[in-house]
Amino acid sequence: MKKTFYVTTPIYYVNARPHIGHAYTTINADFLARWHRLDGYDTFFLTGTDEHGEKIAQAAQRAGKPPQQFVDGVADAFKKAWETLHISYDDFIRTTEERHKQVVQRYLQEIYDRGDIYYGEYEGLYCVGCERFLTEKELVDGKCPDHGVEPEPRREGNYFFKMEKYRSWLRDHIQKHPDFIRPERYRNEVLAILSEPIGDLSISRPKSRVSWGIELPWDPEHVTYVWFDALLNYVSALGYPDGERFKKYWPAAQHMIGKDILKTHAVFWPTMLKAGDVEVYKHLNVGGHLLADGRKMSKSLGNVIDPFDWARKYGPDAVRYYLLKETPYGLDGVVSEPGLIERYNADLANDLGNLLQRVRTMVLKYKGGVLRRVDPGTQEEGVLRAQSNLPATVRRLVGELRFNQALEEVLQFVRSLNRYVNERAPWKIRDPEDLDRVLYTVVDGLRTASVLLEPALPGKMAELRAALALGELEVADVASPRGLADGHRIPEEAPILFPKIETEKKKEKKGAGSQPAAPSERPETVGYGDFARLDLRVARVLEVEPHPNADRLLVFRLDVGGEERTVVGGLAEHYRPEELVGKEVVLLANLKPRKLRGVVSQGMLLAAEGSGGRLALLTPDRDVEPGSKVS
Ligand code: MSP
C-alpha cells in the first residue's frame, strides 16, 4: 500500500479578496503536495474558505449583500485565484457547506456529552479582527498588535470548552514530539504559552449578537465560535468520523499556517481533538510573513501586493518559484517586483532556460535530434555524482521544510551542467561518440532537474519535458542517472521556456549609455540633526539562531518595547547563540530593512570592533526597558 500524505492550508476568511499572503501559504502547501505525489505518496491536499462569524457578517453588510450571496462570490474568487497559480488542491471546503456544519454539530455534541463544555459568564477584551478574546498580556499599548485597534470590552453568556484540562497533556505531547510544531522557534513559543494556565475557551456567541454561524445543537440561541467551527474543517472535509478519506488520511496531517494563527492551531486545535478522542495531527508547519517595504502586508496599511498581477505579467510559475526560493520557510521575507525579475532572470532565464536552449540547438544541429546512450568517461564523473545524490538531498530538504535550499540544490546542479557544457565545448569535439556522450549527459541531467523542480514550476517543467520529449515522470524515474533511452529523439520545435525579462532601467541604459556615478563626498563631522535622524533603541534578545544560509550570521528575535523584530548580525564567530538570549543590546531601529542571504533584517545591532577584529556588542550598563531610546 502507498504511504499517505495529507496537507492543508488555513481556510481563508472571505472578508478579503485573495492576496499574496494567502498565495504564499497556499503555494508552500502546493509545493509539499506536489512533491509527495511525485515521490509516490497517496496525497490529499485541502484548502478552502472560512465563511462564518462577525467579521464576515460585517463585510457582507458593507457590501450590501445577504451573507450567503456575499461569501459565494468571494469563495469563487479564491477558487479562480488558485487556478491561476496552478494550485493542485484535491478538495475545497467551505464552512457554510452542509457536510461541514453536520460535523461541527456532531463534534460539539460529543464533547458536550462527555462533560467538557459548560455555560458561564464571560467578561473580556474582544478583537473582531482576530475573532477572539485577547489577554491583557497580548496587548501592545492597549491595542491588538495585529490589527492596531483597541479591543472592545464585552460581557456575555457563553459556553466554554474545558481547554485548561488538557494543558499538561499537550505540553507533554509537544515535549515528546520535537517535530510536532516546526520550525523550532514556534515550538518554543507554544511551550512558553503552555507554561502558564491557558484558561478555558469560550466557544459560542449569543445569536442575538452574531447570527451568522452554526447553531449549537443543544441550544439554538447560540452559534458556534468561528474558530471552533473553522478548525474542524480539517476533519469535516475528510468525512469525519466514518468517511473513507478520514480513515485513510487522518492523522497523517500536516497543517501549513502563517505565524499569526499559531495559538489557535497549536493550542485550541490539539486540545479540541484530544477532547473528542481523536488522534492529533502529525505536524504544524508555521510560515513567516511576507513583508512589503519592511512591514507586514495588510489591507489597512495599503501595501498589499497583487500576486495575480505578477502572474499575468510574468506567468504563475515565476511567482511560485520566486516566493518559494526567496524566503527560508518559517522566517519573514521581503518581496518586490524588481526582486522577482532579478530572481527569474538569474535562475530561470539564464541558468535553466539557456541550458535547455543550447542543448536543444546542438542536438538538432549535430545529431538530427537523436541522442545515443554512450558510456560515460571520467569527465562525466562530477555531473553524475551530483545527479545521483540530488533526489535524496532534495527529499531530505523538503522533509525539513527547507524549500528554498531544495530548489537551490537543483539550481546548483543546473549550473554545474552549464559549466560542464562550457568545459567540454561540444562545438569543438571532433569524435562523434564523445559528442553523443556530452549531449546525452546534459539532456539526462535536465531530465532529473525537471522532475525535482516540478513542485515549484509545474507548468514550465511540463513544457521543458515536452521540449525534450520526456513524458510524465516521477522521482522514482530519476532515482539514478542515465535513465534516458538510447535513440531518444527530441522535437524540432519548442518555444523559449523562460524569455528574459527586460527591465526599464536596463532598457534605458542600452539607449543612453551609462554614466558612472560621481563619488559622494563624505563629511568629516556631522551636525546634531544628522545624528538625531538615527533611531537608536535598547532591545532585549528573545531568541538567537544560526542563519540558515550563512555560517557567519546569526538571526536575532528582539523585543523592542512590545514590538518584535528579526535582525541579522555577523556575530556567529564572536558569540554562541545561547549566551546572547536575555541580553540587552542597542539597535539601529530605523535602518531600511534589507535582506541578508534570504533573511530580512529589520535594523542593525551596534558592536565595537576590538583588536584582532573581535566584536563586542554594546549593552546598557544597567537594566532599562526594551524600546528605550538611546541618544
Ligand atoms: N480563517 C482563519 C484561518 C482558519 S484555519 C482553520 C484566517 N484566515 S486569513 O484569511 O486571515 O488567512 C490567514 C493566513 O493567511 C495566515 O495564517 C497566513 O497563512 C496567510 N497570510 C495572511 N497574510 C500574510 C502575509 N502578509 N504573509 C504571509 N502569509 C500571511 O486566519
XYZ file of C-alpha atoms and ligand atoms in Angstrom:
662
model
C 0.000 0.000 0.000
C 1.194 3.522 -0.762
C 2.186 5.806 2.103
C -0.349 8.567 2.703
C 0.212 12.285 2.980
C -2.339 14.918 3.924
C -1.584 18.628 3.710
C -3.846 21.607 4.436
C -3.775 25.385 4.126
C -5.646 27.592 6.540
C -9.150 28.205 5.282
C -9.189 31.869 4.346
C -11.592 34.457 5.626
C -13.827 35.698 2.874
C -13.854 39.300 4.051
C -10.817 39.980 1.845
C -10.024 39.083 -1.746
C -7.114 36.668 -2.198
C -3.791 38.447 -1.713
C -0.147 37.486 -1.716
C -0.139 36.329 1.926
C -2.806 33.770 1.127
C -0.967 32.864 -2.055
C 2.307 32.357 -0.163
C 0.862 29.857 2.322
C -1.064 28.072 -0.404
C 1.955 27.821 -2.711
C 4.026 26.321 0.103
C 1.310 23.735 0.712
C 1.002 23.034 -3.006
C 4.751 22.539 -3.225
C 4.577 19.899 -0.473
C 1.550 18.210 -2.030
C 3.126 18.060 -5.466
C 6.418 16.799 -4.105
C 4.732 13.975 -2.214
C 2.634 12.943 -5.221
C 5.777 12.796 -7.343
C 7.558 10.898 -4.603
C 4.985 8.129 -4.605
C 2.673 9.143 -1.741
C -1.077 8.837 -1.886
C -1.627 12.561 -1.305
C -4.603 14.647 -0.312
C -4.398 18.433 -0.418
C -7.125 20.521 1.175
C -7.825 24.225 1.028
C -10.997 26.261 1.441
C -12.726 29.274 2.936
C -13.786 30.318 6.426
C -17.175 31.912 5.960
C -18.851 32.423 9.333
C -18.514 34.949 12.127
C -18.901 38.568 12.946
C -16.179 39.824 10.647
C -17.738 38.184 7.602
C -21.255 39.315 8.518
C -19.959 42.886 8.790
C -18.193 42.645 5.425
C -21.368 41.354 3.761
C -23.289 44.218 5.254
C -20.766 46.736 3.971
C -21.052 45.160 0.523
C -24.838 45.443 0.799
C -25.340 41.741 0.136
C -27.000 38.894 2.016
C -24.192 36.923 3.739
C -24.566 33.741 1.706
C -24.512 35.586 -1.598
C -21.513 37.578 -0.448
C -19.489 34.540 0.678
C -20.343 32.630 -2.509
C -18.770 35.431 -4.516
C -15.533 35.584 -2.552
C -15.186 31.791 -2.333
C -15.330 31.749 -6.144
C -12.633 34.401 -6.286
C -10.385 32.146 -4.183
C -11.026 29.185 -6.468
C -10.149 31.267 -9.519
C -7.032 32.585 -7.820
C -5.813 29.068 -7.110
C -6.466 28.015 -10.664
C -4.357 30.925 -11.884
C -1.466 29.880 -9.642
C -1.604 26.167 -10.582
C -2.720 25.090 -7.120
C -3.449 21.366 -7.259
C -5.900 21.038 -4.368
C -7.971 17.864 -4.126
C -10.838 19.430 -2.225
C -12.066 22.907 -1.397
C -14.035 23.053 1.828
C -16.399 25.888 2.690
C -17.652 26.223 6.235
C -21.135 27.100 5.019
C -21.463 23.697 3.352
C -23.860 21.182 4.846
C -21.174 18.473 5.114
C -19.142 20.773 7.324
C -21.989 22.018 9.508
C -23.032 18.464 10.308
C -19.572 17.539 11.519
C -19.276 20.668 13.660
C -22.604 19.970 15.365
C -21.807 16.343 15.870
C -18.386 17.153 17.317
C -19.793 19.749 19.682
C -22.454 17.340 20.876
C -19.848 14.633 21.523
C -17.709 16.923 23.650
C -20.765 18.323 25.403
C -21.963 14.807 26.237
C -18.570 13.997 27.674
C -18.905 16.940 30.034
C -16.158 19.113 28.521
C -18.454 22.049 27.754
C -20.178 24.242 30.362
C -22.086 27.524 30.466
C -20.709 30.654 32.097
C -20.476 34.408 32.019
C -17.514 35.875 30.256
C -16.026 39.273 30.502
C -13.043 40.210 28.425
C -11.478 42.225 25.642
C -12.579 41.128 22.207
C -10.785 41.851 18.932
C -13.127 41.425 15.976
C -10.145 41.265 13.590
C -8.772 38.216 15.457
C -12.257 36.960 16.277
C -11.155 36.128 19.791
C -10.770 37.483 23.299
C -7.259 38.783 23.916
C -5.435 38.617 27.207
C -4.013 41.817 28.754
C -0.568 40.422 28.102
C -1.121 40.185 24.388
C -1.939 43.890 24.046
C 0.589 46.499 22.999
C -0.225 49.981 24.301
C -3.725 48.704 24.959
C -4.158 47.668 21.330
C -4.237 44.408 19.416
C -0.720 44.083 17.931
C -2.024 42.557 14.701
C -4.883 44.936 13.996
C -3.758 48.098 15.762
C -7.162 48.696 17.364
C -8.312 48.681 20.961
C -10.301 45.534 21.653
C -13.864 46.038 22.887
C -14.779 45.121 26.437
C -17.507 42.508 26.273
C -19.537 40.639 28.805
C -21.786 37.860 27.719
C -23.108 34.396 28.444
C -21.004 31.846 26.619
C -20.402 28.149 26.540
C -16.879 27.169 27.455
C -14.669 24.311 26.407
C -12.520 22.921 29.230
C -9.268 23.636 27.474
C -7.159 24.120 30.581
C -7.867 20.495 31.496
C -5.743 19.365 28.538
C -2.830 21.754 29.027
C -0.422 19.357 30.695
C -1.258 16.603 28.224
C -0.486 18.998 25.352
C 2.755 20.128 26.912
C 3.863 16.525 27.295
C 2.897 15.752 23.731
C 4.936 18.670 22.378
C 7.882 17.740 24.544
C 7.784 14.122 23.408
C 7.393 15.027 19.731
C 10.026 17.634 18.941
C 8.846 17.982 15.353
C 5.148 18.419 16.176
C 5.478 22.186 15.683
C 8.119 23.360 13.212
C 10.353 25.332 12.852
C 11.583 25.145 16.420
C 11.187 28.832 17.309
C 7.409 28.395 17.134
C 7.514 25.243 19.220
C 9.293 27.241 21.918
C 6.695 29.963 21.667
C 3.916 27.446 22.247
C 5.731 25.799 25.151
C 6.011 29.242 26.719
C 2.241 29.749 26.329
C 1.635 26.378 27.925
C 3.910 27.033 30.899
C 1.112 29.158 32.398
C -2.617 28.485 32.694
C -4.377 28.888 29.354
C -7.891 29.022 30.775
C -10.999 27.621 29.165
C -12.099 28.602 25.685
C -15.303 30.435 25.003
C -16.834 28.508 22.102
C -20.176 30.192 21.490
C -21.670 33.566 20.724
C -25.215 34.623 21.603
C -27.299 34.625 18.458
C -28.767 37.945 19.460
C -25.374 39.488 18.691
C -23.925 37.237 15.976
C -26.306 35.174 13.936
C -24.006 34.204 11.076
C -22.762 30.866 12.345
C -23.588 27.265 13.142
C -26.121 26.757 15.920
C -25.150 24.777 18.977
C -27.101 21.535 18.725
C -28.360 21.735 22.325
C -29.010 25.494 22.458
C -30.103 27.202 19.227
C -29.884 30.604 20.929
C -26.101 30.394 20.480
C -23.902 29.939 17.453
C -20.501 28.282 17.425
C -17.460 30.465 17.872
C -15.845 30.878 14.446
C -12.507 29.251 15.349
C -14.152 26.165 16.798
C -16.140 25.936 13.583
C -13.184 26.646 11.290
C -10.601 24.277 12.767
C -12.919 21.330 12.283
C -12.692 21.817 8.504
C -9.549 19.702 8.571
C -11.602 16.649 9.504
C -15.018 17.542 8.091
C -13.550 17.588 4.578
C -12.357 14.032 5.160
C -15.835 12.896 6.171
C -15.169 12.553 9.908
C -15.747 10.115 11.568
C -16.677 7.294 9.177
C -15.587 8.571 5.765
C -13.048 6.614 3.749
C -10.863 9.671 3.436
C -10.799 10.166 7.172
C -9.677 6.587 7.726
C -7.062 6.901 5.060
C -5.524 10.334 5.660
C -6.019 11.109 9.321
C -3.832 11.576 11.390
C -1.053 11.802 8.741
C -1.906 15.518 8.530
C 0.453 18.427 8.082
C -1.159 21.808 8.595
C 0.565 24.733 6.912
C -0.230 28.058 8.554
C 1.162 31.554 8.984
C 2.643 32.530 12.338
C -0.323 34.819 13.079
C -2.578 31.839 13.734
C -0.142 29.780 15.767
C -2.071 29.753 19.043
C -5.353 28.597 17.538
C -3.645 25.717 15.717
C -1.107 24.741 18.348
C -3.303 25.096 21.435
C -7.019 25.192 20.585
C -6.956 22.553 17.853
C -4.989 19.750 19.551
C -6.966 20.129 22.781
C -10.204 20.010 20.784
C -9.009 16.810 19.124
C -7.986 15.280 22.424
C -11.375 16.094 23.950
C -13.087 14.349 21.040
C -10.768 11.367 21.479
C -9.293 11.871 18.026
C -5.584 11.414 17.420
C -3.765 14.704 16.909
C -2.279 15.784 13.601
C 1.312 14.977 12.752
C 2.932 18.360 12.077
C 2.091 22.001 12.341
C 4.277 23.857 9.842
C 4.485 27.541 10.598
C 5.475 30.057 7.934
C 6.633 33.632 8.358
C 5.005 36.659 6.842
C 5.756 38.350 3.601
C 6.557 41.985 4.057
C 6.381 44.824 1.604
C 8.719 47.736 2.334
C 9.663 46.057 5.596
C 6.147 45.914 7.048
C 3.532 43.204 7.108
C 1.338 43.437 4.091
C -2.181 44.280 5.007
C -5.198 45.974 3.595
C -5.203 48.623 6.289
C -1.568 49.551 5.593
C -2.361 49.770 1.890
C 0.800 47.917 0.868
C -0.747 44.725 -0.453
C 0.949 43.202 -3.479
C -1.274 41.543 -6.023
C 0.271 38.197 -6.994
C -2.253 37.795 -9.772
C -0.990 40.913 -11.414
C 2.515 39.444 -11.242
C 1.219 36.115 -12.551
C -0.356 37.886 -15.528
C 2.865 39.700 -16.303
C 5.458 37.015 -15.637
C 3.481 33.771 -15.515
C 2.278 31.835 -12.468
C 5.365 29.647 -12.230
C 7.661 32.657 -11.934
C 5.626 33.867 -8.948
C 5.615 30.440 -7.315
C 9.327 29.979 -7.807
C 10.165 33.433 -6.510
C 8.103 33.098 -3.339
C 9.481 29.640 -2.572
C 13.079 30.426 -3.392
C 13.410 33.851 -1.880
C 12.492 33.240 1.730
C 13.545 30.426 4.044
C 10.323 28.842 5.263
C 9.403 29.994 8.760
C 11.059 33.403 8.545
C 9.622 36.670 7.332
C 10.511 37.666 3.798
C 10.509 40.859 1.794
C 9.166 40.602 -1.717
C 9.099 43.088 -4.537
C 8.665 43.169 -8.289
C 12.315 44.009 -9.024
C 13.256 41.101 -6.744
C 11.082 38.740 -8.743
C 12.568 39.905 -12.029
C 16.100 39.524 -10.766
C 15.499 36.007 -9.461
C 13.682 34.985 -12.631
C 16.373 36.299 -14.929
C 19.228 34.772 -12.945
C 17.908 31.303 -12.159
C 15.276 30.609 -14.732
C 16.186 32.584 -17.855
C 19.999 32.429 -17.592
C 20.761 29.179 -15.812
C 17.939 26.847 -16.754
C 16.330 28.333 -19.869
C 19.612 28.962 -21.660
C 20.897 25.484 -20.960
C 17.786 23.939 -22.479
C 18.066 26.209 -25.497
C 21.752 25.465 -26.006
C 21.464 21.732 -25.732
C 18.400 21.532 -27.931
C 20.120 23.528 -30.663
C 23.183 21.270 -30.538
C 21.236 18.001 -30.524
C 19.209 19.154 -33.517
C 22.151 20.616 -35.412
C 24.804 17.969 -34.791
C 22.703 14.852 -34.323
C 19.459 15.396 -36.196
C 17.593 15.412 -32.865
C 18.669 11.898 -31.776
C 20.602 11.016 -28.602
C 22.880 7.985 -28.159
C 23.389 6.418 -24.763
C 27.190 6.245 -24.835
C 29.020 5.104 -21.665
C 30.310 7.976 -19.557
C 34.005 8.730 -19.153
C 35.985 10.345 -16.338
C 34.920 13.828 -17.413
C 31.299 12.967 -16.671
C 32.038 11.787 -13.139
C 31.360 15.101 -11.387
C 27.997 15.632 -13.049
C 26.911 12.032 -12.491
C 27.843 12.071 -8.826
C 25.893 15.266 -8.213
C 22.975 13.925 -10.201
C 22.758 10.642 -8.310
C 22.759 12.389 -4.922
C 20.274 15.034 -5.904
C 16.883 13.291 -5.417
C 17.771 12.146 -1.894
C 19.132 15.576 -0.972
C 16.004 17.293 -2.230
C 13.817 14.773 -0.392
C 15.652 15.445 2.861
C 15.474 19.224 2.497
C 11.777 19.188 1.588
C 11.151 16.939 4.596
C 12.866 19.569 6.755
C 10.745 22.319 5.157
C 13.836 23.907 3.594
C 12.119 24.520 0.297
C 14.430 27.327 -0.771
C 17.511 25.185 -0.202
C 15.976 22.238 -2.023
C 15.469 24.465 -5.068
C 18.939 25.932 -4.718
C 20.461 22.422 -4.780
C 18.767 21.723 -8.102
C 19.860 25.085 -9.461
C 23.439 24.382 -8.370
C 23.245 21.174 -10.347
C 21.898 23.051 -13.384
C 24.793 25.487 -13.040
C 27.219 22.562 -12.909
C 25.690 21.282 -16.159
C 26.318 24.692 -17.711
C 29.930 24.557 -16.575
C 30.232 21.033 -17.937
C 28.993 22.212 -21.354
C 31.478 25.087 -21.318
C 34.356 22.825 -20.333
C 33.521 20.071 -22.770
C 32.745 22.610 -25.538
C 30.725 20.245 -27.767
C 31.161 22.636 -30.716
C 34.851 21.731 -30.736
C 34.502 17.966 -30.321
C 35.520 16.013 -33.409
C 34.843 12.476 -32.125
C 31.129 11.745 -32.868
C 30.879 9.293 -29.987
C 32.256 11.783 -27.492
C 29.814 14.370 -28.789
C 26.964 11.888 -28.196
C 28.268 11.334 -24.682
C 28.205 15.051 -23.794
C 24.779 15.734 -25.276
C 23.287 12.693 -23.595
C 24.728 13.700 -20.217
C 23.217 17.168 -20.415
C 19.756 16.093 -21.558
C 19.669 13.336 -18.959
C 20.688 15.872 -16.305
C 17.859 18.150 -17.367
C 15.531 15.182 -17.135
C 16.395 14.787 -13.444
C 16.179 18.532 -12.780
C 12.783 18.771 -14.463
C 11.232 16.321 -12.000
C 12.796 17.886 -8.921
C 11.740 21.389 -9.962
C 8.221 20.384 -10.869
C 6.658 21.083 -7.442
C 7.721 24.718 -7.833
C 7.321 25.066 -11.598
C 4.611 22.625 -12.635
C 3.610 24.350 -15.886
C 7.120 25.172 -17.025
C 8.570 21.762 -16.243
C 5.827 20.140 -18.315
C 6.923 22.467 -21.138
C 10.564 21.610 -20.585
C 9.815 17.918 -20.764
C 7.789 18.461 -23.934
C 10.762 20.292 -25.444
C 12.851 17.178 -24.779
C 10.057 14.597 -25.341
C 10.498 13.253 -21.827
C 6.870 12.484 -20.956
C 5.470 12.232 -17.439
C 7.994 11.312 -14.778
C 8.144 10.714 -11.038
C 11.002 10.946 -8.571
C 11.486 7.158 -8.773
C 12.174 7.517 -12.516
C 15.173 9.729 -11.823
C 16.445 7.881 -8.742
C 19.622 7.177 -10.679
C 21.125 8.958 -13.675
C 21.149 7.724 -17.260
C 17.500 6.782 -17.436
C 17.094 8.224 -20.905
C 16.775 5.568 -23.650
C 19.280 5.079 -26.442
C 17.935 6.596 -29.677
C 15.738 9.126 -27.851
C 14.518 11.787 -30.263
C 13.672 15.368 -29.343
C 11.129 17.507 -31.219
C 12.288 20.079 -33.747
C 10.172 22.915 -32.450
C 9.805 24.205 -28.912
C 9.011 27.640 -27.502
C 11.567 29.539 -25.439
C 10.965 28.381 -21.882
C 11.901 31.484 -19.916
C 12.227 34.601 -22.103
C 14.392 37.111 -20.317
C 12.509 39.984 -18.664
C 13.901 43.336 -19.759
C 13.698 45.940 -17.039
C 13.081 49.621 -17.674
C 16.454 50.511 -16.170
C 18.314 48.191 -18.475
C 16.357 49.383 -21.489
C 17.270 52.975 -20.667
C 20.892 52.063 -20.164
C 21.008 50.351 -23.519
C 19.719 53.504 -25.179
C 21.615 56.233 -23.400
C 24.777 54.534 -22.204
C 25.550 54.602 -18.516
C 27.293 57.342 -16.636
C 29.419 56.407 -13.649
C 28.006 57.979 -10.514
C 30.074 60.786 -9.001
C 31.786 59.632 -5.811
C 29.871 61.092 -2.904
C 31.750 63.326 -0.528
C 31.999 62.049 2.979
C 31.666 64.806 5.610
C 34.256 64.754 8.375
C 31.813 65.935 11.011
C 28.047 65.628 11.302
C 25.553 68.042 12.749
C 23.309 67.021 15.617
C 20.436 66.890 13.126
C 22.156 64.059 11.266
C 22.642 62.118 14.446
C 19.073 62.737 15.574
C 17.805 61.030 12.449
C 19.102 57.723 13.756
C 16.527 55.893 15.841
C 18.670 54.003 18.351
C 16.817 51.764 20.779
C 17.506 49.274 23.507
C 16.279 45.808 22.578
C 16.108 42.579 24.541
C 17.277 39.405 22.811
C 14.452 36.855 22.849
C 15.972 34.214 20.664
C 19.054 33.636 18.527
C 19.582 31.011 15.910
C 22.194 30.339 13.245
C 21.353 31.814 9.864
C 20.041 29.021 7.612
C 22.154 30.126 4.635
C 25.285 31.723 6.068
C 27.799 30.430 8.617
C 28.905 33.832 9.871
C 25.470 35.264 10.525
C 23.080 34.918 13.431
C 19.348 35.623 13.307
C 18.062 37.510 16.354
C 14.500 37.857 17.522
C 14.305 41.053 19.547
C 11.807 42.682 21.819
C 11.889 46.388 21.073
C 9.346 47.531 23.612
C 6.401 45.354 22.694
C 7.339 45.231 19.030
C 9.170 42.158 17.824
C 11.862 42.366 15.194
C 14.096 39.991 13.338
C 17.638 41.250 12.904
C 20.574 39.555 11.222
C 24.075 40.191 12.528
C 27.551 38.946 11.575
C 28.305 37.701 15.055
C 28.433 33.925 14.723
C 32.214 33.904 15.118
C 32.061 36.079 18.207
C 29.183 34.729 20.302
C 27.367 31.484 20.889
C 23.594 31.945 20.418
C 22.756 30.795 23.963
C 24.983 33.407 25.629
C 23.055 36.197 23.930
C 19.497 35.309 24.952
C 18.164 37.736 27.562
C 20.894 40.347 26.903
C 20.013 43.956 26.250
C 21.578 45.368 23.112
C 21.486 48.559 21.087
C 19.578 48.544 17.826
C 19.614 50.998 14.966
C 15.875 50.703 14.517
C 15.179 52.920 11.510
C 17.699 51.385 9.167
C 15.911 50.423 5.958
C 15.112 46.675 6.176
C 17.301 44.627 3.921
C 17.701 41.036 3.085
C 20.860 39.246 4.188
C 21.217 35.899 2.441
C 17.476 35.430 2.247
C 16.541 36.658 5.728
C 15.125 40.125 6.219
C 16.950 42.173 8.808
C 14.834 44.888 10.379
C 17.631 47.014 11.768
C 21.257 46.629 12.861
C 22.880 45.836 16.193
C 25.704 48.063 17.338
C 29.012 46.461 18.189
C 32.552 47.676 18.763
C 35.473 46.132 16.948
C 38.356 45.327 19.241
C 41.888 44.292 18.364
C 42.125 41.321 16.048
C 38.678 42.124 14.679
C 36.877 40.771 17.748
C 33.366 42.165 18.014
C 31.719 43.196 21.270
C 28.021 44.035 21.364
C 27.068 47.299 23.039
C 24.770 46.897 26.019
C 23.379 49.474 28.508
C 25.244 49.245 31.818
C 22.101 48.942 33.887
C 18.675 47.484 33.119
C 16.356 49.679 31.041
C 13.064 48.744 29.436
C 13.309 47.376 25.910
C 12.329 50.068 23.431
C 14.086 52.840 25.426
C 15.618 55.495 23.226
C 19.407 55.832 23.036
C 20.693 59.340 22.490
N -9.733 31.951 8.742
C -8.548 31.961 9.511
C -7.851 30.623 9.442
C -8.681 29.457 9.863
S -7.858 27.963 9.669
C -8.774 26.840 10.448
C -7.606 33.038 8.986
N -7.800 33.426 7.718
S -6.973 34.560 6.927
O -7.660 34.802 5.697
O -6.737 35.675 7.778
O -5.675 33.889 6.496
C -4.704 33.649 7.371
C -3.464 33.090 6.719
O -3.084 33.783 5.514
C -2.296 33.317 7.630
O -2.180 32.404 8.641
C -1.182 33.190 6.671
O -1.013 31.835 6.409
C -1.710 33.879 5.444
N -1.283 35.277 5.443
C -2.053 36.394 5.504
N -1.233 37.491 5.382
C 0.041 37.106 5.264
C 1.241 37.728 4.892
N 1.376 39.034 4.754
N 2.295 36.935 4.643
C 2.203 35.561 4.649
N 1.102 34.965 4.970
C 0.050 35.675 5.580
O -6.772 33.449 9.725
